[in-house]
Amino acid sequence: MSGPSIMETLFQRTLEDLIKGIRLQLIGESAFISKAMEEIRKEIKSTDLQTKSIALQKLSYLNSLYFVDMSWAAFHCIECMSSSRFSLKRIGYVAVSQSFDEQTPVLLLITNQLRKDLGSVNEFEAGLALDCLANIATVDLARDLTPEVFTLLGSSKIPVRKKAIGVILRVFEKYPEAVRVCFKRLVENLDSPDSRILSAVVGVFCELASRDPRSYLPLAPEFYRVLVDSKNNWVLIKILKIFTKLAAIEPRVAKRIVEPVCDHMRRTGAKSLMFECIRTVVSSLSEYEIALKLAVSKIRELLVDEDANIKYLGLHALSIIAPKHLWVVLDNQEIVIKSLIDADANIQSESLRLVMAVISRSNVVDISHVLLSYGHKSDPDFCNEIIGSILSACSHNLYEIVMDFDWYVSLLGEMSRIPHCQKGEEIENQLIDIGMRVRDARLELIRVGRSLLIDPALLGNPYLYRILCAAAWVCGEYVEFSTNPPELVEALLQPRTSMLPPLIRAVYLQSVLKILTFCMYSHLQKQSSISFPSSHNLEGVMAECVSRRKTRESSDILTSAQDDVFNPMISENILCEEDIPVETKGENLFFEKNRFSQESIVNLLNAIESALEPLLGTLEVEILERARNVLGLIDLIKQQIPNHLSPEEESFSREASEVWKLIRSMNDAFCEELGPVSFTAQEKIQLPEGLVLEENLRELDSIYGILQPPLNFLPQREERVEELPDSEWRSRDDLEPSNESTSLLVEHRKRHGLYYLPSGVSNDYPLANDPRSGEHDYDENEDLIRLAAQSLAPKKKPNYSKPRPVVVRLEEGEATSHIVSKKPNSKYDLLSGVVQDVLQETNPMESSQKGKEKVSSDVPPGSKENLQDLVDPMGERSGSGKSKHRSHGKERGHKIPKKNDREKDENCERARQKGSHRLGRKKTRQRAEGQTDLHAHTPGQIPDLLL
Amino acid sequence: MGIRFILMVNKQGQTRLAQYYEYLTLEERRALEGEIVRKCLARTEQQCSFVEHRNYKIVYRRYASLFFLVGVDNEENELAILEFIHLLVETMDQHFGNVCELDIMFHLEKAHFMLEEMVMNGCIVETSKSNILMPIQLMDKTS
């Protein structure tokens, strides 16, 4: 037994040997380490504690620096720890501190050893145990050892007392009830004349107060004394941190400390302390002019310092003060802008943040251009950071700071072309969002979209796909603003589009369909007016159609559209009616421009056909489907009007008028304007009585049956409409697109039935998947459009030469991201509850002053409780008597395990508060919501919406 | 918790000392040290000594071939941490006499001992060199 042990001991490699070995090894580090591990595993089983401990020491070393697992050696750690020799004990303790966590199974075994060592007369042993406890204390350990820690808090040996104070934080955290036992003694240590004790105890309070300042307000007089008396910079920095928190919630404290803080700022030579003073002033004392002025002058000193560290801190201080006193930033604008090209990325991003803080309507154009030009010069990361900040600053609160959308849209185009740009998704969202919300920007959107689409080089950059997707959608949706639609078609069908992902390609194809429809419509419309020169009424219908596209912002027009435009479209004889007003003719500009010759139409059709035919073999459903739709339409057109397309003008034949009707109804479908949709739109709709969705779908069968001659859409649609209960579908206007596309598709299927699955199931596909049909239903039911139109009323504008275009915003609310409060930390709730208890119940030592403070800390929360509940979900723990008693009772009753319950409680409460929050604030929050909701659900929705 | 961890890393990126004040698994530690080394060692002298990383800050300082990196909460006073690093180096200097990387490698436990005296639970509790070194000297005498 003893033999091998002695051999082992004699020939055991020490830690030093191991380290040397690692440095000199020739077999590769990992091989050497695994060899060493074999030795260690053998040695650690030795009965000789010396051998064991050296093995453990080596293991700890390898664990710490070479990430070798040592959890398996937990029991050996405990064995060493219980040695009576200090050096071995220490090795054990180090190993335990390093490797134990809450799940370590043998953790229960060390409680007694720790208790013994904590009570040891040897101060170093006690110190070891305290160090270890600070690292590994669990709920159980903290509870069981609280009495020992309490004793040591009063120890006459300064180093031990110091460590006991250090460990307190962990004990409180794990076992809040310990506060009842230890808190008073902890507070007494604030009066200690020994600077080490003071330093430790202030450090602990700093941590505690940073989690929950309100509970420690009663201790303000003690802290104040330290602030005034202490000469130790470490202590002062911590004390200032505490006061930063306290002053933020209690103005009287703030008033009191202004003077001493300024004194320190003036007197100190230490930059660290000066910076802490500055931080205190800018965070909590900025209302006090003397302090602020002094701090600002000191900040300026920091900013011009050569040292990058100091400069960074200066910028950091500026960014803290920026929200409250922007002028400070503006005063130092020059330095801030210069810092954008600093060698240091930290300084760069800090100054970027500052630049973003000063951005406003008046300077957004200049700043954006300056920033982008910096972006071109800097590295890709920072460039993207710049782009991201511009995007978020400009889009904030529905493009609040953007006056000139033409400029902004072209800026977006410019950003897309920056080589490193990786913000495609955000740009995509904004392009579409602006398209939907800002009518006046559409012309520019089309222009930018065109230039993006037409550039084949951009198709090589995957980061841009999302942007191209948006550009394609915009060009299809707002094609009426285009000067040259065939060119767009060409761009959308260029060969390199095959590099795009299928979903985006599908968007391209859908846009082709829209543009084609538009071109055909313009063309036929021209012809019809030629063939019926006497009746200019068509022109009127046209014009109205256009005007409907352009000016459907007021509900008046909406309703008039129902009467004037809609009926004409479904009643066939409208063409002969004479009494449609023609005043809107002036709006016809685009049609005038866009009229197409026969030849160009035929060319267009052929071009599309030849580009799409190869796609019929694709395996991508979305692409296949859309290519088929387009080709089917072309097929129809060609069948119907081959002779009509011949050069010599024939009269407007009957068949041509069928095509005319088809195209017109499709055009109407695409004319329907897509508006921004609130995230909660669906929830707000009450299901109309009598509407059974399944039933609705079932009707498709009958429609299918009724379908007789191909192309006979109009009568069929009429029937369809009639079948619906009138009251529910009051506006057939909005239903139209879906009906149109449905019937078109049905027709298409009939023709190409061969390629389709048997009808029944697949029939509802277009309805279900066509977002527009759905949206417009909501729109109608909720009068969303009217609401949006109401909110269109321009806000008060400053005197700009050019009025800011209208930005559509929705009126109804839903969750806003920025109200979502930060998650309260229930662990600390528990702690602060007890702390408040203790401070209230006991502590006679600071009677008079404390009484006053108590009043100050307790009364306001009590009286404002409701308010606070609204504002701050953590308000509950902020010192009102009610909450305290509650927590109190609970904790007394059943200690720790109930923590979960408590948490649950709070979750409920939080949820409730959030609810009331939402209701209460709905009105005021609407603007932001409009934006957040779109951003929140666009990523998922856009592909659908686009298709 | 003011200080989250203290690392000493040489120019090659090898960790020479690692002290954590919150429990991390081996994998987390390995990942963290890798990220930090990559981030900090690439920086030049002209750049500032504070690096934002994840949800905290790293304050670092280079002495000869050794980087001292301290991970701290965002609230922490960066300059004070720089002073703390300097204090640590001075303390080791006083003990080892012109401290170098090898001293720390071969006397890791002493370096840990000093840190234990200086920092508890992430709070700086001792800033006097003689106080920090007293127990170590006692231990050296007895052994």
mmCIF file of C-alpha atoms in Angstrom, chain A residues 554-785:
data_model
loop_
_atom_site.group_PDB
_atom_site.id
_atom_site.type_symbol
_atom_site.label_atom_id
_atom_site.label_comp_id
_atom_site.label_asym_id
_atom_site.label_seq_id
_atom_site.Cartn_x
_atom_site.Cartn_y
_atom_site.Cartn_z
ATOM 1 C CA SER A 554 -60.455 60.917 -48.859
ATOM 2 C CA SER A 555 -63.458 58.965 -48.025
ATOM 3 C CA ASP A 556 -65.568 61.171 -50.242
ATOM 4 C CA ILE A 557 -63.823 59.903 -53.255
ATOM 5 C CA LEU A 558 -64.021 56.452 -51.969
ATOM 6 C CA THR A 559 -67.746 56.560 -51.812
ATOM 7 C CA SER A 560 -68.064 58.352 -55.067
ATOM 8 C CA ALA A 561 -65.844 55.771 -56.589
ATOM 9 C CA GLN A 562 -68.308 53.191 -55.589
ATOM 10 C CA ASP A 563 -71.005 54.920 -57.465
ATOM 11 C CA ASP A 564 -69.282 56.344 -60.439
ATOM 12 C CA VAL A 565 -66.572 53.966 -61.232
ATOM 13 C CA PHE A 566 -67.798 50.765 -60.028
ATOM 14 C CA ASN A 567 -71.118 50.565 -61.554
ATOM 15 C CA PRO A 568 -69.769 51.498 -64.925
ATOM 16 C CA MET A 569 -67.442 48.663 -64.755
ATOM 17 C CA ILE A 570 -69.948 46.003 -64.107
ATOM 18 C CA SER A 571 -72.705 47.211 -66.303
ATOM 19 C CA GLU A 572 -71.887 46.534 -69.836
ATOM 20 C CA ASN A 573 -73.713 49.344 -71.448
ATOM 21 C CA ILE A 574 -71.742 51.960 -69.653
ATOM 22 C CA LEU A 575 -69.745 52.531 -72.755
ATOM 23 C CA CYS A 576 -72.678 54.249 -74.262
ATOM 24 C CA GLU A 577 -73.493 56.430 -71.377
ATOM 25 C CA GLU A 578 -72.790 60.015 -72.048
ATOM 26 C CA ASP A 579 -73.030 61.723 -68.759
ATOM 27 C CA ILE A 580 -69.777 60.902 -67.121
ATOM 28 C CA PRO A 581 -67.855 63.995 -66.297
ATOM 29 C CA VAL A 582 -64.686 64.631 -68.210
ATOM 30 C CA GLU A 583 -63.126 67.314 -66.126
ATOM 31 C CA THR A 584 -60.497 64.993 -64.837
ATOM 32 C CA LYS A 585 -59.027 64.711 -68.251
ATOM 33 C CA GLY A 586 -56.071 66.755 -67.223
ATOM 34 C CA GLU A 587 -54.892 63.877 -65.123
ATOM 35 C CA ASN A 588 -54.436 61.820 -68.174
ATOM 36 C CA LEU A 589 -50.897 62.818 -68.679
ATOM 37 C CA PHE A 590 -49.411 59.413 -68.256
ATOM 38 C CA PHE A 591 -51.810 57.848 -70.580
ATOM 39 C CA GLU A 592 -51.063 60.342 -73.219
ATOM 40 C CA LYS A 593 -47.436 59.646 -72.865
ATOM 41 C CA ASN A 594 -47.767 55.962 -72.555
ATOM 42 C CA ARG A 595 -49.946 55.165 -75.456
ATOM 43 C CA PHE A 596 -48.473 52.353 -77.333
ATOM 44 C CA SER A 597 -48.384 51.672 -80.959
ATOM 45 C CA GLN A 598 -49.575 48.354 -82.253
ATOM 46 C CA GLU A 599 -46.088 47.438 -83.048
ATOM 47 C CA SER A 600 -44.641 48.090 -79.675
ATOM 48 C CA ILE A 601 -47.410 46.063 -78.083
ATOM 49 C CA VAL A 602 -46.779 43.139 -80.339
ATOM 50 C CA ASN A 603 -43.092 43.399 -79.644
ATOM 51 C CA LEU A 604 -43.752 43.514 -75.964
ATOM 52 C CA LEU A 605 -45.949 40.452 -76.096
ATOM 53 C CA ASN A 606 -43.402 38.553 -78.087
ATOM 54 C CA ALA A 607 -40.567 39.566 -75.839
ATOM 55 C CA ILE A 608 -42.396 38.428 -72.757
ATOM 56 C CA GLU A 609 -43.417 35.224 -74.385
ATOM 57 C CA SER A 610 -39.951 34.308 -75.459
ATOM 58 C CA ALA A 611 -38.499 35.162 -72.089
ATOM 59 C CA LEU A 612 -41.065 33.208 -70.134
ATOM 60 C CA GLU A 613 -41.394 30.108 -72.181
ATOM 61 C CA PRO A 614 -38.180 28.552 -70.861
ATOM 62 C CA LEU A 615 -39.574 28.992 -67.369
ATOM 63 C CA LEU A 616 -42.361 26.538 -67.996
ATOM 64 C CA GLY A 617 -39.899 23.797 -67.266
ATOM 65 C CA THR A 618 -38.897 25.172 -63.894
ATOM 66 C CA LEU A 619 -39.505 23.235 -60.735
ATOM 67 C CA GLU A 620 -40.176 26.280 -58.631
ATOM 68 C CA VAL A 621 -43.896 26.464 -58.099
ATOM 69 C CA GLU A 622 -44.055 30.193 -57.560
ATOM 70 C CA ILE A 623 -42.208 30.948 -60.744
ATOM 71 C CA LEU A 624 -44.050 28.345 -62.746
ATOM 72 C CA GLU A 625 -47.392 29.578 -61.593
ATOM 73 C CA ARG A 626 -46.705 33.163 -62.421
ATOM 74 C CA ALA A 627 -45.071 32.447 -65.730
ATOM 75 C CA ARG A 628 -48.138 30.480 -66.659
ATOM 76 C CA ASN A 629 -50.426 33.277 -65.664
ATOM 77 C CA VAL A 630 -48.611 35.731 -67.846
ATOM 78 C CA LEU A 631 -48.352 33.381 -70.766
ATOM 79 C CA GLY A 632 -51.994 32.459 -70.433
ATOM 80 C CA LEU A 633 -52.948 36.070 -70.618
ATOM 81 C CA ILE A 634 -50.787 36.671 -73.647
ATOM 82 C CA ASP A 635 -52.309 33.635 -75.233
ATOM 83 C CA LEU A 636 -55.765 35.025 -74.728
ATOM 84 C CA ILE A 637 -54.853 38.378 -76.092
ATOM 85 C CA LYS A 638 -53.260 36.926 -79.155
ATOM 86 C CA GLN A 639 -56.131 34.643 -79.876
ATOM 87 C CA GLN A 640 -58.603 37.412 -79.654
ATOM 88 C CA ILE A 641 -56.962 40.169 -81.525
ATOM 89 C CA PRO A 642 -54.588 38.899 -84.129
ATOM 90 C CA ASN A 643 -56.452 40.557 -86.904
ATOM 91 C CA HIS A 644 -57.112 43.510 -84.809
ATOM 92 C CA LEU A 645 -53.455 44.042 -84.318
ATOM 93 C CA SER A 646 -52.869 44.227 -88.010
ATOM 94 C CA PRO A 647 -51.568 47.535 -89.220
ATOM 95 C CA GLU A 648 -54.659 48.672 -91.009
ATOM 96 C CA GLU A 649 -57.058 49.919 -88.378
ATOM 97 C CA GLU A 650 -60.169 47.907 -88.293
ATOM 98 C CA SER A 651 -63.070 49.034 -86.391
ATOM 99 C CA PHE A 652 -63.239 48.091 -82.801
ATOM 100 C CA SER A 653 -64.559 44.628 -83.092
ATOM 101 C CA ARG A 654 -66.689 42.745 -80.707
ATOM 102 C CA GLU A 655 -63.973 40.254 -79.859
ATOM 103 C CA ALA A 656 -61.558 43.005 -79.203
ATOM 104 C CA SER A 657 -64.005 44.422 -76.816
ATOM 105 C CA GLU A 658 -63.930 41.149 -74.939
ATOM 106 C CA VAL A 659 -60.217 41.513 -74.529
ATOM 107 C CA TRP A 660 -60.816 45.070 -73.633
ATOM 108 C CA LYS A 661 -63.112 44.013 -70.888
ATOM 109 C CA LEU A 662 -60.710 41.424 -69.633
ATOM 110 C CA ILE A 663 -57.829 43.812 -69.581
ATOM 111 C CA ARG A 664 -59.878 46.502 -68.074
ATOM 112 C CA SER A 665 -61.016 44.376 -65.233
ATOM 113 C CA MET A 666 -57.523 43.152 -64.604
ATOM 114 C CA ASN A 667 -56.271 46.651 -64.655
ATOM 115 C CA ASP A 668 -58.903 47.584 -62.165
ATOM 116 C CA ALA A 669 -57.730 44.790 -59.994
ATOM 117 C CA PHE A 670 -54.219 46.083 -60.056
ATOM 118 C CA CYS A 671 -55.387 49.645 -59.633
ATOM 119 C CA GLU A 672 -56.567 48.881 -56.176
ATOM 120 C CA GLU A 673 -54.183 50.635 -53.969
ATOM 121 C CA LEU A 674 -52.309 48.742 -51.336
ATOM 122 C CA GLY A 675 -52.182 50.647 -48.129
ATOM 123 C CA PRO A 676 -50.189 50.050 -45.015
ATOM 124 C CA VAL A 677 -51.966 47.569 -42.821
ATOM 125 C CA SER A 678 -51.849 47.570 -39.117
ATOM 126 C CA PHE A 679 -50.658 44.532 -37.351
ATOM 127 C CA THR A 680 -53.853 44.383 -35.383
ATOM 128 C CA ALA A 681 -56.187 45.040 -38.289
ATOM 129 C CA GLN A 682 -57.392 41.497 -38.321
ATOM 130 C CA GLU A 683 -58.227 41.414 -34.649
ATOM 131 C CA LYS A 684 -60.322 44.509 -34.873
ATOM 132 C CA ILE A 685 -62.698 43.141 -37.393
ATOM 133 C CA GLN A 686 -65.828 41.676 -36.061
ATOM 134 C CA LEU A 687 -66.966 38.830 -38.111
ATOM 135 C CA PRO A 688 -69.971 40.068 -40.024
ATOM 136 C CA GLU A 689 -73.075 38.271 -39.126
ATOM 137 C CA GLY A 690 -73.934 35.559 -41.490
ATOM 138 C CA LEU A 691 -70.515 35.312 -42.970
ATOM 139 C CA VAL A 692 -69.314 31.785 -42.911
ATOM 140 C CA LEU A 693 -65.997 31.462 -44.546
ATOM 141 C CA GLU A 694 -66.392 27.814 -45.436
ATOM 142 C CA GLU A 695 -69.619 28.624 -47.108
ATOM 143 C CA ASN A 696 -67.932 31.301 -49.079
ATOM 144 C CA LEU A 697 -65.475 28.830 -50.392
ATOM 145 C CA ARG A 698 -68.172 26.429 -51.240
ATOM 146 C CA GLU A 699 -69.622 29.008 -53.518
ATOM 147 C CA LEU A 700 -66.656 28.600 -55.714
ATOM 148 C CA ASP A 701 -68.106 25.340 -56.877
ATOM 149 C CA SER A 702 -71.214 27.001 -58.097
ATOM 150 C CA ILE A 703 -69.172 29.682 -59.779
ATOM 151 C CA TYR A 704 -67.189 27.035 -61.386
ATOM 152 C CA GLY A 705 -70.350 25.431 -62.632
ATOM 153 C CA ILE A 706 -71.748 28.656 -63.940
ATOM 154 C CA LEU A 707 -68.726 29.436 -65.968
ATOM 155 C CA GLN A 708 -69.836 28.956 -69.500
ATOM 156 C CA PRO A 709 -68.179 30.492 -72.437
ATOM 157 C CA PRO A 710 -64.582 31.326 -71.923
ATOM 158 C CA LEU A 711 -63.848 34.966 -71.375
ATOM 159 C CA ASN A 712 -67.308 35.648 -70.216
ATOM 160 C CA PHE A 713 -66.170 37.312 -67.079
ATOM 161 C CA LEU A 714 -68.441 40.132 -66.530
ATOM 162 C CA PRO A 715 -71.742 38.425 -66.326
ATOM 163 C CA GLN A 716 -70.214 35.810 -64.197
ATOM 164 C CA ARG A 717 -68.882 38.331 -61.821
ATOM 165 C CA GLU A 718 -72.198 39.951 -61.586
ATOM 166 C CA GLU A 719 -73.765 36.730 -60.614
ATOM 167 C CA ARG A 720 -71.119 36.136 -58.097
ATOM 168 C CA VAL A 721 -71.708 39.452 -56.568
ATOM 169 C CA GLU A 722 -75.358 38.960 -56.448
ATOM 170 C CA GLU A 723 -74.987 35.754 -54.623
ATOM 171 C CA LEU A 724 -73.382 37.494 -51.733
ATOM 172 C CA PRO A 725 -75.537 39.052 -49.127
ATOM 173 C CA ASP A 726 -75.506 42.702 -49.922
ATOM 174 C CA SER A 727 -75.070 43.946 -46.437
ATOM 175 C CA GLU A 728 -71.812 42.181 -45.930
ATOM 176 C CA TRP A 729 -70.152 43.139 -49.089
ATOM 177 C CA ARG A 730 -71.235 46.652 -49.201
ATOM 178 C CA SER A 731 -68.259 47.647 -51.147
ATOM 179 C CA ARG A 732 -67.796 45.371 -54.030
ATOM 180 C CA ASP A 733 -65.138 47.756 -54.956
ATOM 181 C CA ASP A 734 -62.751 46.171 -52.600
ATOM 182 C CA LEU A 735 -63.732 42.686 -53.311
ATOM 183 C CA GLU A 736 -63.207 43.107 -56.950
ATOM 184 C CA PRO A 737 -59.565 42.238 -57.253
ATOM 185 C CA SER A 738 -59.985 38.867 -55.744
ATOM 186 C CA ASN A 739 -62.981 38.100 -57.841
ATOM 187 C CA GLU A 740 -61.181 39.203 -60.883
ATOM 188 C CA SER A 741 -58.133 37.222 -60.244
ATOM 189 C CA THR A 742 -60.185 34.269 -59.209
ATOM 190 C CA SER A 743 -62.210 34.234 -62.301
ATOM 191 C CA LEU A 744 -59.179 34.875 -64.381
ATOM 192 C CA LEU A 745 -57.438 32.025 -62.816
ATOM 193 C CA VAL A 746 -60.408 29.814 -63.121
ATOM 194 C CA GLU A 747 -60.484 30.661 -66.732
ATOM 195 C CA HIS A 748 -56.859 30.007 -67.072
ATOM 196 C CA ARG A 749 -57.227 26.684 -65.456
ATOM 197 C CA LYS A 750 -59.937 25.768 -67.772
ATOM 198 C CA ARG A 751 -57.747 26.396 -70.678
ATOM 199 C CA HIS A 752 -54.758 24.638 -69.266
ATOM 200 C CA GLY A 753 -56.613 22.151 -67.190
ATOM 201 C CA LEU A 754 -54.185 19.567 -68.287
ATOM 202 C CA TYR A 755 -51.499 21.043 -66.108
ATOM 203 C CA TYR A 756 -53.516 21.479 -63.003
ATOM 204 C CA LEU A 757 -54.379 19.196 -60.205
ATOM 205 C CA PRO A 758 -58.031 18.316 -59.983
ATOM 206 C CA SER A 759 -59.884 21.455 -59.144
ATOM 207 C CA GLY A 760 -61.755 21.137 -55.837
ATOM 208 C CA VAL A 761 -59.011 21.736 -53.350
ATOM 209 C CA SER A 762 -56.734 23.903 -55.322
ATOM 210 C CA ASN A 763 -59.497 26.231 -56.190
ATOM 211 C CA ASP A 764 -59.317 28.177 -53.011
ATOM 212 C CA TYR A 765 -55.624 28.652 -53.328
ATOM 213 C CA PRO A 766 -55.666 32.047 -54.932
ATOM 214 C CA LEU A 767 -58.186 33.377 -52.507
ATOM 215 C CA ALA A 768 -56.336 32.200 -49.506
ATOM 216 C CA ASN A 769 -53.047 33.356 -50.752
ATOM 217 C CA ASP A 770 -53.946 36.636 -52.270
ATOM 218 C CA PRO A 771 -53.176 39.105 -49.574
ATOM 219 C CA ARG A 772 -54.934 41.874 -51.307
ATOM 220 C CA SER A 773 -58.314 40.352 -51.178
ATOM 221 C CA GLY A 774 -57.920 39.896 -47.470
ATOM 222 C CA GLU A 775 -56.631 43.313 -46.813
ATOM 223 C CA HIS A 776 -59.307 45.025 -48.619
ATOM 224 C CA ASP A 777 -61.852 43.162 -46.715
ATOM 225 C CA TYR A 778 -60.435 44.480 -43.541
ATOM 226 C CA ASP A 779 -60.126 47.858 -45.018
ATOM 227 C CA GLU A 780 -63.717 47.974 -45.788
ATOM 228 C CA ASN A 781 -64.928 46.583 -42.568
ATOM 229 C CA GLU A 782 -62.782 48.778 -40.490
ATOM 230 C CA ASP A 783 -62.897 51.797 -42.662
ATOM 231 C CA LEU A 784 -59.197 51.679 -42.469
ATOM 232 C CA ILE A 785 -58.852 53.769 -45.486
#
